[in-house]
mmCIF file of C-alpha atoms in Angstrom:
data_model
loop_
_atom_site.group_PDB
_atom_site.id
_atom_site.type_symbol
_atom_site.label_atom_id
_atom_site.label_comp_id
_atom_site.label_asym_id
_atom_site.label_seq_id
_atom_site.Cartn_x
_atom_site.Cartn_y
_atom_site.Cartn_z
ATOM 1 C CA MET E 297 -47.101 -108.886 -65.824
ATOM 2 C CA ARG E 298 -49.567 -106.859 -63.738
ATOM 3 C CA HIS E 299 -47.190 -107.034 -60.791
ATOM 4 C CA LYS E 300 -44.238 -105.784 -62.893
ATOM 5 C CA ALA E 301 -46.277 -102.809 -64.291
ATOM 6 C CA TYR E 302 -47.391 -101.752 -60.800
ATOM 7 C CA VAL E 303 -43.947 -101.693 -59.166
ATOM 8 C CA PRO E 304 -42.436 -98.990 -61.460
ATOM 9 C CA GLY E 305 -45.498 -96.754 -60.806
ATOM 10 C CA VAL E 306 -45.037 -96.973 -57.042
ATOM 11 C CA ALA E 307 -41.314 -96.319 -57.403
ATOM 12 C CA LEU E 308 -41.996 -93.237 -59.533
ATOM 13 C CA LEU E 309 -44.463 -91.832 -57.004
ATOM 14 C CA ALA E 310 -42.017 -92.438 -54.129
ATOM 15 C CA ALA E 311 -39.268 -90.712 -56.070
ATOM 16 C CA LEU E 312 -41.446 -87.628 -56.638
ATOM 17 C CA VAL E 313 -42.374 -87.406 -52.963
ATOM 18 C CA VAL E 314 -38.768 -87.820 -51.814
ATOM 19 C CA GLY E 315 -37.572 -85.285 -54.351
ATOM 20 C CA GLY E 316 -40.161 -82.735 -53.204
ATOM 21 C CA CYS E 317 -39.193 -83.158 -49.560
ATOM 22 C CA SER E 318 -35.522 -82.829 -50.442
ATOM 23 C CA ALA E 319 -36.187 -79.595 -52.341
ATOM 24 C CA ASP E 320 -38.130 -78.111 -49.415
ATOM 25 C CA GLY E 321 -35.464 -79.177 -46.948
ATOM 26 C CA GLY E 322 -32.754 -77.529 -49.051
ATOM 27 C CA GLY E 323 -34.701 -74.252 -49.104
ATOM 28 C CA ASP E 324 -35.011 -74.260 -45.312
ATOM 29 C CA ALA E 325 -31.310 -75.068 -44.896
ATOM 30 C CA ASN E 326 -30.328 -72.086 -47.030
ATOM 31 C CA GLY E 327 -32.630 -69.754 -45.075
ATOM 32 C CA ALA E 328 -34.750 -68.927 -48.132
ATOM 33 C CA ASP E 329 -38.177 -67.447 -47.475
ATOM 34 C CA SER E 330 -40.834 -68.212 -50.030
ATOM 35 C CA LYS E 331 -42.843 -65.102 -48.979
ATOM 36 C CA PRO E 332 -41.596 -61.627 -49.881
ATOM 37 C CA GLY E 333 -40.805 -59.720 -46.643
ATOM 38 C CA THR E 334 -40.547 -56.032 -45.800
ATOM 39 C CA PRO E 335 -37.041 -54.569 -45.377
ATOM 40 C CA THR E 336 -35.774 -54.367 -41.792
ATOM 41 C CA VAL E 337 -35.503 -50.780 -40.487
ATOM 42 C CA SER E 338 -32.875 -50.156 -37.809
ATOM 43 C CA PRO E 339 -34.175 -48.032 -34.918
ATOM 44 C CA ALA E 340 -32.649 -44.589 -34.403
ATOM 45 C CA PRO E 341 -29.747 -44.580 -31.921
ATOM 46 C CA PRO E 342 -30.485 -43.605 -28.309
ATOM 47 C CA GLY E 343 -29.151 -40.411 -26.779
ATOM 48 C CA ARG E 344 -25.881 -40.265 -24.912
ATOM 49 C CA TYR E 345 -27.440 -39.593 -21.508
ATOM 50 C CA ALA E 346 -29.627 -42.074 -19.638
ATOM 51 C CA THR E 347 -29.621 -40.176 -16.315
ATOM 52 C CA LEU E 348 -29.358 -36.600 -15.038
ATOM 53 C CA PRO E 349 -27.049 -35.098 -12.397
ATOM 54 C CA SER E 350 -28.284 -33.983 -8.995
ATOM 55 C CA PRO E 351 -29.152 -30.341 -9.783
ATOM 56 C CA CYS E 352 -28.603 -28.825 -6.334
ATOM 57 C CA ARG E 353 -25.122 -30.373 -6.247
ATOM 58 C CA ALA E 354 -24.223 -29.462 -9.802
ATOM 59 C CA VAL E 355 -22.916 -25.969 -8.939
ATOM 60 C CA PRO E 356 -19.687 -25.847 -6.876
ATOM 61 C CA ARG E 357 -19.741 -23.924 -3.589
ATOM 62 C CA THR E 358 -17.074 -21.501 -4.814
ATOM 63 C CA THR E 359 -19.210 -20.685 -7.865
ATOM 64 C CA LEU E 360 -22.286 -20.093 -5.705
ATOM 65 C CA ASN E 361 -20.214 -17.759 -3.519
ATOM 66 C CA ASP E 362 -19.417 -15.713 -6.617
ATOM 67 C CA LEU E 363 -22.928 -15.755 -8.069
ATOM 68 C CA LEU E 364 -24.669 -14.982 -4.745
ATOM 69 C CA PRO E 365 -22.484 -12.338 -3.072
ATOM 70 C CA GLY E 366 -25.070 -11.612 -0.396
ATOM 71 C CA ALA E 367 -24.776 -15.130 1.011
ATOM 72 C CA ALA E 368 -21.312 -14.461 2.388
ATOM 73 C CA GLU E 369 -22.749 -11.896 4.819
ATOM 74 C CA LEU E 370 -25.302 -14.292 6.291
ATOM 75 C CA PRO E 371 -24.909 -16.267 9.526
ATOM 76 C CA GLN E 372 -23.543 -19.784 9.087
ATOM 77 C CA ASP E 373 -26.879 -21.608 9.302
ATOM 78 C CA GLN E 374 -28.607 -19.231 6.871
ATOM 79 C CA ARG E 375 -25.662 -19.343 4.485
ATOM 80 C CA GLU E 376 -25.805 -23.143 4.415
ATOM 81 C CA LYS E 377 -29.516 -23.015 3.671
ATOM 82 C CA VAL E 378 -28.937 -20.664 0.740
ATOM 83 C CA PHE E 379 -26.149 -22.806 -0.708
ATOM 84 C CA ARG E 380 -28.253 -25.948 -0.297
ATOM 85 C CA GLY E 381 -30.720 -24.623 -2.860
ATOM 86 C CA SER E 382 -34.318 -25.567 -3.446
ATOM 87 C CA ALA E 383 -35.055 -28.517 -5.736
ATOM 88 C CA ALA E 384 -37.743 -28.007 -8.370
ATOM 89 C CA VAL E 385 -40.930 -30.034 -8.089
ATOM 90 C CA THR E 386 -40.814 -32.883 -10.604
ATOM 91 C CA TYR E 387 -42.387 -36.317 -10.865
ATOM 92 C CA ASP E 388 -39.765 -37.919 -13.098
ATOM 93 C CA THR E 389 -36.200 -37.206 -12.034
ATOM 94 C CA ASP E 390 -34.867 -39.277 -14.925
ATOM 95 C CA ARG E 391 -36.422 -36.814 -17.367
ATOM 96 C CA LYS E 392 -36.367 -33.372 -15.717
ATOM 97 C CA VAL E 393 -34.675 -31.855 -12.659
ATOM 98 C CA GLY E 394 -33.860 -28.354 -11.479
ATOM 99 C CA CYS E 395 -32.673 -26.260 -8.541
ATOM 100 C CA SER E 396 -32.864 -22.593 -7.508
ATOM 101 C CA TRP E 397 -30.889 -20.319 -5.183
ATOM 102 C CA LYS E 398 -31.510 -16.785 -3.910
ATOM 103 C CA ALA E 399 -29.517 -14.412 -1.707
ATOM 104 C CA ASP E 400 -30.109 -10.824 -0.580
ATOM 105 C CA ALA E 401 -27.304 -8.279 -0.410
ATOM 106 C CA PRO E 402 -27.545 -4.648 0.785
ATOM 107 C CA ASN E 403 -27.539 -3.354 -2.793
ATOM 108 C CA ALA E 404 -29.360 -6.111 -4.676
ATOM 109 C CA THR E 405 -30.863 -9.582 -4.681
ATOM 110 C CA ARG E 406 -29.329 -12.262 -6.887
ATOM 111 C CA SER E 407 -31.171 -15.415 -7.957
ATOM 112 C CA LEU E 408 -30.069 -18.473 -9.920
ATOM 113 C CA VAL E 409 -32.098 -21.271 -11.502
ATOM 114 C CA ILE E 410 -30.740 -24.276 -13.415
ATOM 115 C CA ASP E 411 -32.770 -26.852 -15.291
ATOM 116 C CA PHE E 412 -31.798 -30.191 -16.886
ATOM 117 C CA GLU E 413 -34.189 -31.914 -19.298
ATOM 118 C CA ARG E 414 -33.386 -35.333 -20.777
ATOM 119 C CA VAL E 415 -35.339 -35.822 -23.981
ATOM 120 C CA VAL E 416 -36.455 -39.290 -25.093
ATOM 121 C CA SER E 417 -37.974 -40.039 -28.483
ATOM 122 C CA TYR E 418 -40.597 -42.771 -28.591
ATOM 123 C CA ASP E 419 -40.552 -42.777 -32.382
ATOM 124 C CA PRO E 420 -38.061 -45.425 -33.616
ATOM 125 C CA ALA E 421 -37.472 -43.342 -36.739
ATOM 126 C CA VAL E 422 -36.411 -40.237 -34.742
ATOM 127 C CA SER E 423 -33.336 -40.299 -32.513
ATOM 128 C CA ASP E 424 -33.247 -38.833 -29.010
ATOM 129 C CA ASP E 425 -30.750 -36.236 -30.233
ATOM 130 C CA ASP E 426 -33.052 -35.095 -33.040
ATOM 131 C CA ARG E 427 -35.979 -34.914 -30.659
ATOM 132 C CA ALA E 428 -33.904 -32.851 -28.203
ATOM 133 C CA ASP E 429 -32.878 -30.569 -31.050
ATOM 134 C CA THR E 430 -36.564 -29.960 -31.793
ATOM 135 C CA VAL E 431 -37.144 -28.975 -28.154
ATOM 136 C CA TYR E 432 -34.113 -26.676 -28.257
ATOM 137 C CA GLU E 433 -35.185 -25.056 -31.543
ATOM 138 C CA LYS E 434 -38.621 -24.257 -30.124
ATOM 139 C CA ARG E 435 -37.051 -22.493 -27.143
ATOM 140 C CA LYS E 436 -34.703 -20.613 -29.428
ATOM 141 C CA LYS E 437 -37.625 -19.531 -31.557
ATOM 142 C CA ALA E 438 -39.522 -18.379 -28.450
ATOM 143 C CA ALA E 439 -36.481 -16.224 -27.599
ATOM 144 C CA GLY E 440 -36.656 -14.602 -31.042
ATOM 145 C CA LEU E 441 -33.521 -16.321 -32.295
ATOM 146 C CA SER E 442 -34.845 -18.924 -34.726
ATOM 147 C CA SER E 443 -32.259 -19.881 -37.325
ATOM 148 C CA PRO E 444 -33.120 -19.559 -41.043
ATOM 149 C CA THR E 445 -32.425 -23.256 -41.640
ATOM 150 C CA ALA E 446 -32.887 -26.136 -39.240
ATOM 151 C CA PRO E 447 -33.557 -29.194 -41.452
ATOM 152 C CA ALA E 448 -33.389 -31.887 -38.793
ATOM 153 C CA ALA E 449 -35.522 -29.989 -36.336
ATOM 154 C CA ASP E 450 -38.069 -28.975 -38.970
ATOM 155 C CA ALA E 451 -38.354 -32.558 -40.243
ATOM 156 C CA ALA E 452 -38.904 -33.913 -36.759
ATOM 157 C CA ALA E 453 -41.388 -31.166 -35.973
ATOM 158 C CA THR E 454 -43.528 -31.975 -39.009
ATOM 159 C CA THR E 455 -43.867 -35.675 -38.227
ATOM 160 C CA GLY E 456 -46.476 -34.944 -35.565
ATOM 161 C CA SER E 457 -45.390 -37.731 -33.218
ATOM 162 C CA GLY E 458 -42.829 -35.703 -31.308
ATOM 163 C CA ASP E 459 -45.021 -32.619 -30.979
ATOM 164 C CA LYS E 460 -47.833 -34.640 -29.480
ATOM 165 C CA GLU E 461 -45.479 -36.081 -26.858
ATOM 166 C CA GLU E 462 -44.182 -32.641 -25.939
ATOM 167 C CA GLU E 463 -47.672 -31.115 -25.762
ATOM 168 C CA GLU E 464 -48.817 -33.903 -23.467
ATOM 169 C CA GLU E 465 -45.774 -33.381 -21.227
ATOM 170 C CA GLU E 466 -46.348 -29.609 -21.147
ATOM 171 C CA ASP E 467 -49.999 -30.139 -20.174
ATOM 172 C CA LYS E 468 -48.879 -32.471 -17.404
ATOM 173 C CA GLU E 469 -46.388 -29.934 -16.103
ATOM 174 C CA LYS E 470 -49.012 -27.196 -16.081
ATOM 175 C CA GLY E 471 -51.160 -29.421 -13.918
ATOM 176 C CA GLU E 472 -48.388 -29.894 -11.391
ATOM 177 C CA GLY E 473 -48.949 -26.443 -9.898
ATOM 178 C CA GLY E 474 -46.692 -23.559 -9.021
ATOM 179 C CA GLY E 475 -43.791 -25.556 -7.628
ATOM 180 C CA LYS E 476 -42.051 -25.739 -10.974
ATOM 181 C CA ALA E 477 -39.092 -23.420 -11.132
ATOM 182 C CA THR E 478 -37.361 -24.680 -14.249
ATOM 183 C CA ASP E 479 -39.221 -23.057 -17.137
ATOM 184 C CA THR E 480 -37.196 -21.058 -19.591
ATOM 185 C CA ALA E 481 -37.734 -17.321 -19.281
ATOM 186 C CA SER E 482 -40.500 -16.059 -21.529
ATOM 187 C CA PRO E 483 -39.622 -13.892 -24.515
ATOM 188 C CA SER E 484 -39.662 -10.131 -24.156
ATOM 189 C CA PRO E 485 -39.863 -7.322 -26.698
ATOM 190 C CA SER E 486 -36.654 -5.984 -25.190
ATOM 191 C CA ALA E 487 -34.740 -9.112 -26.243
ATOM 192 C CA THR E 488 -32.985 -8.117 -29.451
ATOM 193 C CA SER E 489 -32.738 -10.792 -32.125
ATOM 194 C CA GLY E 490 -29.323 -11.544 -33.537
ATOM 195 C CA GLY E 491 -27.488 -14.326 -35.310
ATOM 196 C CA GLY E 492 -23.911 -13.415 -34.488
ATOM 197 C CA SER E 493 -21.502 -15.438 -32.426
ATOM 198 C CA ASP E 494 -20.656 -14.919 -28.774
ATOM 199 C CA ASP E 495 -17.250 -13.459 -29.601
ATOM 200 C CA ALA E 496 -18.652 -11.008 -32.117
ATOM 201 C CA ALA E 497 -21.361 -9.781 -29.767
ATOM 202 C CA SER E 498 -19.170 -9.293 -26.716
ATOM 203 C CA ASP E 499 -16.665 -6.799 -28.104
ATOM 204 C CA GLY E 500 -15.871 -3.904 -25.820
ATOM 205 C CA THR E 501 -14.778 -3.424 -22.262
ATOM 206 C CA PRO E 502 -16.760 -5.285 -19.584
ATOM 207 C CA GLY E 503 -18.595 -3.223 -17.010
ATOM 208 C CA SER E 504 -16.557 -2.174 -14.012
ATOM 209 C CA GLY E 505 -19.294 -2.637 -11.426
ATOM 210 C CA THR E 506 -18.827 -5.033 -8.527
ATOM 211 C CA PRO E 507 -21.383 -7.779 -7.769
ATOM 212 C CA GLY E 508 -24.597 -6.258 -6.523
ATOM 213 C CA SER E 509 -23.360 -2.690 -7.020
ATOM 214 C CA GLY E 510 -25.978 -1.813 -9.625
ATOM 215 C CA SER E 511 -23.371 -0.324 -11.953
ATOM 216 C CA THR E 512 -24.524 0.124 -15.528
ATOM 217 C CA GLY E 513 -21.131 -0.053 -17.237
ATOM 218 C CA SER E 514 -20.866 1.961 -20.449
ATOM 219 C CA GLY E 515 -23.556 2.500 -23.030
ATOM 220 C CA ASP E 516 -27.176 1.409 -23.154
ATOM 221 C CA PRO E 517 -27.315 -2.184 -21.830
ATOM 222 C CA GLU E 518 -30.303 -3.016 -24.041
ATOM 223 C CA GLU E 519 -28.210 -2.220 -27.148
ATOM 224 C CA ALA E 520 -24.823 -3.378 -25.879
ATOM 225 C CA LEU E 521 -25.995 -6.786 -24.638
ATOM 226 C CA PRO E 522 -28.281 -8.352 -27.257
ATOM 227 C CA SER E 523 -29.692 -11.830 -27.182
ATOM 228 C CA ARG E 524 -27.609 -14.019 -29.491
ATOM 229 C CA LEU E 525 -26.384 -17.463 -30.475
ATOM 230 C CA LEU E 526 -23.339 -18.797 -28.633
ATOM 231 C CA ASP E 527 -20.347 -20.728 -29.936
ATOM 232 C CA ASN E 528 -18.391 -23.559 -28.297
ATOM 233 C CA LEU E 529 -21.088 -24.525 -25.826
ATOM 234 C CA GLY E 530 -22.601 -27.994 -26.216
ATOM 235 C CA ASP E 531 -24.022 -28.886 -29.620
ATOM 236 C CA ALA E 532 -25.993 -25.622 -29.841
ATOM 237 C CA ALA E 533 -26.592 -22.694 -27.494
ATOM 238 C CA PHE E 534 -28.126 -19.246 -27.221
ATOM 239 C CA LEU E 535 -28.288 -16.395 -24.716
ATOM 240 C CA GLN E 536 -31.445 -14.408 -24.010
ATOM 241 C CA ASP E 537 -31.039 -11.047 -22.296
ATOM 242 C CA LEU E 538 -34.045 -9.447 -20.575
ATOM 243 C CA PRO E 539 -32.877 -6.059 -19.243
ATOM 244 C CA LYS E 540 -35.996 -5.269 -17.216
ATOM 245 C CA GLY E 541 -39.500 -6.437 -16.388
ATOM 246 C CA ALA E 542 -42.784 -5.332 -17.889
ATOM 247 C CA ASP E 543 -43.098 -2.656 -15.204
ATOM 248 C CA SER E 544 -40.932 0.302 -16.211
ATOM 249 C CA THR E 545 -40.056 0.931 -12.550
ATOM 250 C CA ALA E 546 -38.748 -2.618 -12.069
ATOM 251 C CA GLN E 547 -35.035 -2.758 -12.839
ATOM 252 C CA ASN E 548 -34.615 -6.509 -12.481
ATOM 253 C CA HIS E 549 -32.306 -7.931 -15.141
ATOM 254 C CA THR E 550 -32.492 -11.597 -16.208
ATOM 255 C CA VAL E 551 -30.093 -13.530 -18.401
ATOM 256 C CA SER E 552 -30.909 -17.017 -19.674
ATOM 257 C CA VAL E 553 -28.409 -19.365 -21.317
ATOM 258 C CA VAL E 554 -29.884 -22.449 -22.989
ATOM 259 C CA PHE E 555 -27.759 -25.161 -24.570
ATOM 260 C CA ARG E 556 -28.185 -28.701 -25.885
ATOM 261 C CA THR E 557 -25.693 -31.507 -25.575
ATOM 262 C CA SER E 558 -26.855 -34.752 -27.195
ATOM 263 C CA ASN E 559 -30.318 -35.502 -25.754
ATOM 264 C CA VAL E 560 -30.125 -33.127 -22.766
ATOM 265 C CA VAL E 561 -31.271 -29.491 -22.827
ATOM 266 C CA VAL E 562 -29.878 -27.278 -20.046
ATOM 267 C CA THR E 563 -31.127 -23.853 -18.950
ATOM 268 C CA VAL E 564 -29.283 -21.390 -16.708
ATOM 269 C CA ARG E 565 -31.268 -18.361 -15.547
ATOM 270 C CA TYR E 566 -29.406 -15.692 -13.578
ATOM 271 C CA ALA E 567 -31.037 -12.467 -12.368
ATOM 272 C CA GLU E 568 -30.412 -9.373 -10.264
ATOM 273 C CA GLN E 569 -32.989 -7.139 -8.589
ATOM 274 C CA PRO E 570 -31.466 -3.870 -7.274
ATOM 275 C CA ALA E 571 -32.601 -2.582 -3.902
ATOM 276 C CA LEU E 572 -33.277 0.886 -5.364
ATOM 277 C CA ILE E 573 -35.113 1.689 -8.590
ATOM 278 C CA THR E 574 -32.427 4.252 -9.410
ATOM 279 C CA GLN E 575 -29.845 1.491 -9.738
ATOM 280 C CA ARG E 576 -29.258 -0.502 -12.905
ATOM 281 C CA PRO E 577 -27.774 -4.019 -12.855
ATOM 282 C CA ASP E 578 -24.573 -4.704 -14.746
ATOM 283 C CA GLY E 579 -25.989 -6.783 -17.565
ATOM 284 C CA ARG E 580 -22.606 -7.630 -19.036
ATOM 285 C CA GLU E 581 -21.470 -9.117 -15.730
ATOM 286 C CA LEU E 582 -24.656 -11.179 -15.476
ATOM 287 C CA GLN E 583 -24.108 -12.527 -18.991
ATOM 288 C CA GLU E 584 -20.487 -13.431 -18.386
ATOM 289 C CA LYS E 585 -21.256 -15.287 -15.163
ATOM 290 C CA ALA E 586 -24.253 -17.112 -16.640
ATOM 291 C CA GLN E 587 -22.142 -18.275 -19.593
ATOM 292 C CA ALA E 588 -19.295 -19.364 -17.327
ATOM 293 C CA LEU E 589 -21.685 -21.482 -15.260
ATOM 294 C CA ALA E 590 -23.256 -22.988 -18.387
ATOM 295 C CA ARG E 591 -19.824 -24.105 -19.575
ATOM 296 C CA LYS E 592 -19.101 -25.707 -16.210
ATOM 297 C CA LEU E 593 -22.387 -27.614 -16.392
ATOM 298 C CA ALA E 594 -21.545 -28.778 -19.936
ATOM 299 C CA GLU E 595 -18.201 -30.071 -18.662
ATOM 300 C CA LYS E 596 -19.917 -31.832 -15.773
ATOM 301 C CA LEU E 597 -22.255 -33.634 -18.163
ATOM 302 C CA SER E 598 -19.274 -34.752 -20.225
ATOM 303 C CA GLU E 599 -17.510 -36.366 -17.245
#
C-alpha cells in the first residue's frame, strides 16, 4: 500500500516538471520575450554622396578659358600652370576639398575658388541631408538671407549634437593655418537681403562689357544685383554679391554662389579686381558666369 501511494506522487511531480519545460520551450520557439523591450529605432538614412570629386579637375578647360580671360595671353607653360589650379590645404579629402585659379589680364585680374564639403551626421537620429541643410542654412544666414521658416534645419540646430561637431571642425580648420582657400565669403553690409527667385531678380538687359573690360553696365550695380535665393540649383541655393571691398578705393567685386545637393555643400566664389580704380567690374557678368559654373558642378555631382 505504501508503494502504491508513492508511485502516483512521483508521477505527478514528473508531469509538472515536464509540463513546465514544455511551456518554456514553446515560448522560445515562438520568439516570445518575457522581458519588456524598448522599441527599435531605425537609424537616419545616409547621404547620397560618399566621396567628393577632384576639385582642380572639376572645371572644364573651356570654362576656365572663359572665366580667366587673361590666361589666354600667357605663354604655354604659364597658361598650363594657371589652368592646373592650386588645391586647397585639407587633411580629409573625403570630407572637404577645394581649388583656386587666378589670371591677370591688362584690364583686370580674375580669380575663381570652388569648395566641396561632404557633411556626415554622427547622430543616428539626424540624417546626413538634414545635417548638411543645417550647415547650408548657417551660411545663408551669414549672407543675410535667412529664410523665415526652416523647420528641419532649426530642429537639427537645437539638438546640440550637430553644432558641437561643426564647432570642433571649425576650430580644427582654424588651426590648419592660412593655406585654406575654401571658406565662404564673409557677409558685407553692401550685400542686400532678398527672398526673391533668380528669375525675378535678374530682369533687365545684361551688361555689355567684355571680360575684364571694367564696364559697369546700366544702373547702380549695388541696387541692380542684390544677393538673393536661387531656383533650380541643387536642393537649395543662394547668391551673395559683394560689389566692393571695405576700402572705398578698392573696386574688387566678388560673387559667391552656394548650393546644397543631398549631403554636399558647394561654394563657387568668382571675383574681378580692375587694374585701375576708375574702372568698375561688370557685376551682372560675374553673377551669370558664377551661376553657370555652379550648375555645371551640380550636374557633375549628379553623374
